[in-house]
Amino acid sequence: MNKQTIEYAGVPVGIAVPEDGLFRFIAVKFHVFDLDQRRFATLGQLSGAVHSHLSTGERLAA
């Protein structure tokens, strides 16, 4: 698997990069920088962390 774009509400917020059997998140939006460089076991866990982090209702700029 190559890099995969991670989106929230249709806006790309980062990429997932496979690394040692895990997925490293590289943030491209300020709103998710707290998650930058974290590693996740699955893409589902990564997406869930992004959704949970952004669930405050803050709107993303494209």
PDB file of C-alpha atoms in Angstrom:
ATOM      1  CA  MET A   1       0.000   0.000   0.000  1.00  0.00           C
ATOM      2  CA  ASN A   2       1.191   3.488  -0.824  1.00  0.00           C
ATOM      3  CA  LYS A   3       0.310   6.741   0.890  1.00  0.00           C
ATOM      4  CA  GLN A   4      -3.396   7.340   1.356  1.00  0.00           C
ATOM      5  CA  THR A   5      -5.175  10.660   1.730  1.00  0.00           C
ATOM      6  CA  ILE A   6      -7.148  11.087   4.939  1.00  0.00           C
ATOM      7  CA  GLU A   7     -10.186  13.341   4.668  1.00  0.00           C
ATOM      8  CA  TYR A   8     -12.623  14.875   7.107  1.00  0.00           C
ATOM      9  CA  ALA A   9     -15.943  16.214   5.787  1.00  0.00           C
ATOM     10  CA  GLY A  10     -14.552  16.008   2.256  1.00  0.00           C
ATOM     11  CA  VAL A  11     -11.433  18.056   3.066  1.00  0.00           C
ATOM     12  CA  PRO A  12      -7.990  16.401   2.933  1.00  0.00           C
ATOM     13  CA  VAL A  13      -6.387  16.784   6.379  1.00  0.00           C
ATOM     14  CA  GLY A  14      -3.380  14.502   6.060  1.00  0.00           C
ATOM     15  CA  ILE A  15      -1.883  11.347   4.648  1.00  0.00           C
ATOM     16  CA  ALA A  16      -1.339   7.872   6.041  1.00  0.00           C
ATOM     17  CA  VAL A  17       2.053   6.352   5.295  1.00  0.00           C
ATOM     18  CA  PRO A  18       2.641   2.633   5.896  1.00  0.00           C
ATOM     19  CA  GLU A  19       5.525   2.081   8.305  1.00  0.00           C
ATOM     20  CA  ASP A  20       6.546  -1.141  10.053  1.00  0.00           C
ATOM     21  CA  GLY A  21       3.048  -2.628   9.825  1.00  0.00           C
ATOM     22  CA  LEU A  22       1.403   0.544  11.139  1.00  0.00           C
ATOM     23  CA  PHE A  23       0.185   3.797   9.583  1.00  0.00           C
ATOM     24  CA  ARG A  24       1.976   7.049  10.379  1.00  0.00           C
ATOM     25  CA  PHE A  25      -0.246  10.122  10.084  1.00  0.00           C
ATOM     26  CA  ILE A  26       1.239  13.219   8.473  1.00  0.00           C
ATOM     27  CA  ALA A  27      -0.961  16.256   9.033  1.00  0.00           C
ATOM     28  CA  VAL A  28      -1.440  18.822   6.275  1.00  0.00           C
ATOM     29  CA  LYS A  29      -4.038  20.953   8.077  1.00  0.00           C
ATOM     30  CA  PHE A  30      -3.405  22.953  11.235  1.00  0.00           C
ATOM     31  CA  HIS A  31      -6.554  21.563  12.859  1.00  0.00           C
ATOM     32  CA  VAL A  32      -5.036  18.066  13.139  1.00  0.00           C
ATOM     33  CA  PHE A  33      -1.401  18.899  13.956  1.00  0.00           C
ATOM     34  CA  ASP A  34      -1.892  17.359  17.411  1.00  0.00           C
ATOM     35  CA  LEU A  35      -2.127  13.988  15.649  1.00  0.00           C
ATOM     36  CA  ASP A  36       0.900  14.562  13.401  1.00  0.00           C
ATOM     37  CA  GLN A  37       3.436  11.699  13.387  1.00  0.00           C
ATOM     38  CA  ARG A  38       1.240   9.426  15.516  1.00  0.00           C
ATOM     39  CA  ARG A  39       1.091   5.801  14.426  1.00  0.00           C
ATOM     40  CA  PHE A  40      -2.092   3.740  14.178  1.00  0.00           C
ATOM     41  CA  ALA A  41      -2.683   0.012  13.737  1.00  0.00           C
ATOM     42  CA  THR A  42      -5.426   0.508  11.130  1.00  0.00           C
ATOM     43  CA  LEU A  43      -6.751   3.193   8.816  1.00  0.00           C
ATOM     44  CA  GLY A  44     -10.039   2.925  10.686  1.00  0.00           C
ATOM     45  CA  GLN A  45      -8.325   3.849  13.953  1.00  0.00           C
ATOM     46  CA  LEU A  46      -6.582   6.764  12.258  1.00  0.00           C
ATOM     47  CA  SER A  47      -9.823   8.042  10.731  1.00  0.00           C
ATOM     48  CA  GLY A  48     -11.578   7.621  14.073  1.00  0.00           C
ATOM     49  CA  ALA A  49      -8.884   9.648  15.828  1.00  0.00           C
ATOM     50  CA  VAL A  50      -9.233  12.435  13.260  1.00  0.00           C
ATOM     51  CA  HIS A  51     -13.028  12.441  13.579  1.00  0.00           C
ATOM     52  CA  SER A  52     -12.847  12.414  17.372  1.00  0.00           C
ATOM     53  CA  HIS A  53     -10.270  15.199  17.390  1.00  0.00           C
ATOM     54  CA  LEU A  54     -12.370  17.377  15.085  1.00  0.00           C
ATOM     55  CA  SER A  55     -15.751  16.609  16.633  1.00  0.00           C
ATOM     56  CA  THR A  56     -15.711  19.946  18.450  1.00  0.00           C
ATOM     57  CA  GLY A  57     -17.704  21.393  15.559  1.00  0.00           C
ATOM     58  CA  GLU A  58     -14.859  23.551  14.311  1.00  0.00           C
ATOM     59  CA  ARG A  59     -15.158  24.139  10.570  1.00  0.00           C
ATOM     60  CA  LEU A  60     -12.244  23.313   8.309  1.00  0.00           C
ATOM     61  CA  ALA A  61     -11.124  25.692   5.609  1.00  0.00           C
ATOM     62  CA  ALA A  62     -10.438  24.017   2.286  1.00  0.00           C
TER      63      ALA A  62
END
